[in-house]
PDB file of C-alpha atoms in Angstrom:
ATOM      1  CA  UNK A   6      46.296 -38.220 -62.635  1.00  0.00           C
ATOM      2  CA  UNK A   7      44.749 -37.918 -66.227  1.00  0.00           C
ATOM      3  CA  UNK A   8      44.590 -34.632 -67.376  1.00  0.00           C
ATOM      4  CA  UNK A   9      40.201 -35.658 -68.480  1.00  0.00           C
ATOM      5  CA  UNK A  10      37.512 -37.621 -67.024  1.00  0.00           C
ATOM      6  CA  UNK A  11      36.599 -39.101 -70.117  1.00  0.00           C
ATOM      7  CA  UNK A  12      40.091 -40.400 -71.611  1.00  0.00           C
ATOM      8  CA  UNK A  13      39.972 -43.644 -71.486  1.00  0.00           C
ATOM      9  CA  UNK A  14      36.142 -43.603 -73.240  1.00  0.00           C
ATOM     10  CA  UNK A  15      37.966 -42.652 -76.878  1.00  0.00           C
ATOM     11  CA  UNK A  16      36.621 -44.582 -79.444  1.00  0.00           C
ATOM     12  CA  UNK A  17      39.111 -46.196 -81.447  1.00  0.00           C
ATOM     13  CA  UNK A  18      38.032 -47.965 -85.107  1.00  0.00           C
ATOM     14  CA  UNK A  19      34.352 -46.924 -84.946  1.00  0.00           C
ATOM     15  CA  UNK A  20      32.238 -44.758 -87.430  1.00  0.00           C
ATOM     16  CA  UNK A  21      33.240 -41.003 -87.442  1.00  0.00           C
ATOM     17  CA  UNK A  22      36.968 -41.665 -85.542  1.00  0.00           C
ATOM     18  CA  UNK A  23      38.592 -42.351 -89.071  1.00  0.00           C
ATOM     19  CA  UNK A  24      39.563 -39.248 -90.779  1.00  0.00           C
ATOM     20  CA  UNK A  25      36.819 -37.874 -93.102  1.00  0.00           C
ATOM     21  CA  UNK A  26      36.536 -38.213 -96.884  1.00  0.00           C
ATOM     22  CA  UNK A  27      36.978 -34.683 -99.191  1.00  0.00           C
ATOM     23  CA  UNK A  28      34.494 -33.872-100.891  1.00  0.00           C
ATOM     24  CA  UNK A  29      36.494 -34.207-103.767  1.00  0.00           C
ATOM     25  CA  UNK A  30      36.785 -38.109-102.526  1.00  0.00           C
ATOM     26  CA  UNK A  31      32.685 -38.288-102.494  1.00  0.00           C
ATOM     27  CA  UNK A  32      32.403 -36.765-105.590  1.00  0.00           C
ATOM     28  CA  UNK A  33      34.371 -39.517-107.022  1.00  0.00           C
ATOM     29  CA  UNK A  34      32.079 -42.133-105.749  1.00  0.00           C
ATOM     30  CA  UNK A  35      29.655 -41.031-107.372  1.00  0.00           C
ATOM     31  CA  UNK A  36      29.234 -41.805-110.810  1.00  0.00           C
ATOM     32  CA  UNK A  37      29.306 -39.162-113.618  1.00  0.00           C
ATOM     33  CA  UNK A  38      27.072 -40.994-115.758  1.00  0.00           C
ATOM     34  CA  UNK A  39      24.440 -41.037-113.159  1.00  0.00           C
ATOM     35  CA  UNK A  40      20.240 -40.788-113.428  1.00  0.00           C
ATOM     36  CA  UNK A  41      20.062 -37.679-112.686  1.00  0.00           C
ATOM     37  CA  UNK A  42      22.077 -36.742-115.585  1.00  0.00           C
ATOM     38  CA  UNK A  43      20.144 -38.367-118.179  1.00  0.00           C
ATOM     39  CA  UNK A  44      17.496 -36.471-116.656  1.00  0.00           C
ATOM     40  CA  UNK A  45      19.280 -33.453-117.588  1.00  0.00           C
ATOM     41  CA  UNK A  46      18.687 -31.787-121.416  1.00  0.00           C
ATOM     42  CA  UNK A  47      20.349 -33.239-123.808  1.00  0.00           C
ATOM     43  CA  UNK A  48      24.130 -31.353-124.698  1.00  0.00           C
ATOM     44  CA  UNK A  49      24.254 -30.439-128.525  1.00  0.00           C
ATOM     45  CA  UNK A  50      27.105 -31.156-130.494  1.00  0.00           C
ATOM     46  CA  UNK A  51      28.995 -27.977-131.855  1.00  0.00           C
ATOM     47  CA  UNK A  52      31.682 -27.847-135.002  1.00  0.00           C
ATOM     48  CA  UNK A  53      34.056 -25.581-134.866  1.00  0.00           C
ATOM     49  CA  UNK A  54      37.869 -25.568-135.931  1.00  0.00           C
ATOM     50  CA  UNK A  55      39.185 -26.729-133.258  1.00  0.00           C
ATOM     51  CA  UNK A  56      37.038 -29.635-132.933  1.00  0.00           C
ATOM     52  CA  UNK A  57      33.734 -30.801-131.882  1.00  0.00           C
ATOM     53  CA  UNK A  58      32.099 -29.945-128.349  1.00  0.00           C
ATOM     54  CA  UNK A  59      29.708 -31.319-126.767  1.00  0.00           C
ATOM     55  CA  UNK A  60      27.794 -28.265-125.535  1.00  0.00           C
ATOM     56  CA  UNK A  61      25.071 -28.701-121.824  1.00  0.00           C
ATOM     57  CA  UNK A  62      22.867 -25.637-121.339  1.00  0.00           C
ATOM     58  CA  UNK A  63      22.857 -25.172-117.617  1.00  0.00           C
ATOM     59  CA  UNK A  64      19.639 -23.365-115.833  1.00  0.00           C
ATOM     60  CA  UNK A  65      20.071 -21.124-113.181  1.00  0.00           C
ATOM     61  CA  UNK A  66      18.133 -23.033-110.991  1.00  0.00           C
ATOM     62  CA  UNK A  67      20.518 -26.083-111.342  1.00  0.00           C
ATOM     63  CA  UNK A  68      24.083 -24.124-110.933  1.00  0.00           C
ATOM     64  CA  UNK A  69      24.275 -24.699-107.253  1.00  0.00           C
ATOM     65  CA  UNK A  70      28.156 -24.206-107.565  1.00  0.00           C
ATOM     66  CA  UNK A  71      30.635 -21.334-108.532  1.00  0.00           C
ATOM     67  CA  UNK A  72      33.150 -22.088-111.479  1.00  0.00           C
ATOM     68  CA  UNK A  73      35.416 -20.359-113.067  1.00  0.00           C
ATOM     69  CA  UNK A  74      35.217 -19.433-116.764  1.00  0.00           C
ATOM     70  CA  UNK A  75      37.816 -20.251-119.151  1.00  0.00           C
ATOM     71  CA  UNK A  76      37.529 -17.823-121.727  1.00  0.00           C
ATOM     72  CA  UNK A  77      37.260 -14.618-119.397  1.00  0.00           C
ATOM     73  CA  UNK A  78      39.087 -15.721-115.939  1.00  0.00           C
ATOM     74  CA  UNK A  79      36.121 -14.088-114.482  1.00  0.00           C
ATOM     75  CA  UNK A  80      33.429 -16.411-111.805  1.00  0.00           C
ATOM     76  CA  UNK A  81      30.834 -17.984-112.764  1.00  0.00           C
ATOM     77  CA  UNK A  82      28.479 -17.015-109.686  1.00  0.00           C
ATOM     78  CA  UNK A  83      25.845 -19.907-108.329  1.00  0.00           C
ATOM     79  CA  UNK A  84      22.421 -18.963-109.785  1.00  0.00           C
ATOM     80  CA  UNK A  85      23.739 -17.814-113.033  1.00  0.00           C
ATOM     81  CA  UNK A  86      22.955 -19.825-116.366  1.00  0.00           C
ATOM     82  CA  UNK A  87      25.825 -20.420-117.727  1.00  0.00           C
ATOM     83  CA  UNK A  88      27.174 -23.602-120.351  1.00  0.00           C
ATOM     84  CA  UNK A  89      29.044 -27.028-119.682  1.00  0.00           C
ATOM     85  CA  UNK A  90      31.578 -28.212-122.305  1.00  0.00           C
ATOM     86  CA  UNK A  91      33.422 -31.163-123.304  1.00  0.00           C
ATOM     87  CA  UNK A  92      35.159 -32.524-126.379  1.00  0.00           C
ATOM     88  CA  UNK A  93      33.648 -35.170-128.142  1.00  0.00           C
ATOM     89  CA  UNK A  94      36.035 -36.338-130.143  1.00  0.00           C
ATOM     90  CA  UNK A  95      39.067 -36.733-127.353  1.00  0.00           C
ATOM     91  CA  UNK A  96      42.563 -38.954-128.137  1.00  0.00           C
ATOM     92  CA  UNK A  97      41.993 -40.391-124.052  1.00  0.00           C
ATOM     93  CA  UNK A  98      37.841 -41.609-124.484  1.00  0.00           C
ATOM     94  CA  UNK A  99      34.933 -40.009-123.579  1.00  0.00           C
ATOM     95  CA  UNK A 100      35.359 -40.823-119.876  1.00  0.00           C
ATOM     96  CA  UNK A 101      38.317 -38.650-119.911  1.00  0.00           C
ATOM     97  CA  UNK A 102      36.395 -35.738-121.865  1.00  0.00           C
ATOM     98  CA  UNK A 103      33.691 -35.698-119.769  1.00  0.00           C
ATOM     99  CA  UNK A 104      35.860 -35.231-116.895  1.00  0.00           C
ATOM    100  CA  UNK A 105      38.188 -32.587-118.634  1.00  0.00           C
ATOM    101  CA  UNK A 106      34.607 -30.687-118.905  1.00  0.00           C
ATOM    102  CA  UNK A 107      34.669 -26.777-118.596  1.00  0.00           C
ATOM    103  CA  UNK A 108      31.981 -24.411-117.102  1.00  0.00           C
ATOM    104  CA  UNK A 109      31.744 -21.473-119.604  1.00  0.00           C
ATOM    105  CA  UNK A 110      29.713 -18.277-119.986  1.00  0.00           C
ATOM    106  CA  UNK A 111      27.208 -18.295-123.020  1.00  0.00           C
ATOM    107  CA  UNK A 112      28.994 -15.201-124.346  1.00  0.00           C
ATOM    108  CA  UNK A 113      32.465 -15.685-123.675  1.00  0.00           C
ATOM    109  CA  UNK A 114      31.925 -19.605-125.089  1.00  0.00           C
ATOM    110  CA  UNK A 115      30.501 -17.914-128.568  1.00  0.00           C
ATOM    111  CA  UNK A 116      33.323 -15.237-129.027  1.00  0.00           C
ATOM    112  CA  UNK A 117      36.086 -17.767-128.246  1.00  0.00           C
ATOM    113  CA  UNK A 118      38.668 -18.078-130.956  1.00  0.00           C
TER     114      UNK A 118
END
């Protein structure tokens, strides 16, 4: 006797019965150098020592995720403005820079050493 009535109605190789992408995986397929980011204002490139950085002003109204600062260890709260930076002058490309990018506060990004 089958333990269910509806055993033998499992869909096999339809939509949904696969198992589901992260949403690091979706992420991916989208593409970083998308629309909506030329829409975006345009980063400024910064000199420094160590290099230059290509530095993106984020709004609070656009920082929809939480991050993790570099410089302090500390969060980066949703809702907060906060910077994006990248190297601009990286040994792997600029694809690779862009995705080695690092979520920063204003303050902690201007006192770094």
């Amino acid at each position: 006797m089958p333990r269910s009535n509806h055993s033998s109605r499992r869909r096999r190789g339809g939509p949904g019965s696969g198992p589901r992408a992260s949403k690091w995986q979706r992420g991916a397929a989208q593409e970083p150098w998308s629309v909506e980011r030329v829409l975006e204002p345009a980063p400024t490139v910064e000199r420094s020592a160590d290099g230059d950085w290509l530095v993106r002003h984020v709004r609070p109204a656009n920082a929809v995720k939480a991050y993790t600062c570099p410089g302090c260890g500390r969060s980066i709260p949703p809702g907060i403005a906060h910077l994006v930076v990248w190297q601009q002058d990286s040994l792997l490309g600029a694809r690779s820079a862009f995705e080695d990018r690092r979520h920063w506060h204003e303050r902690c990004w201007r006192t770094r050493r």
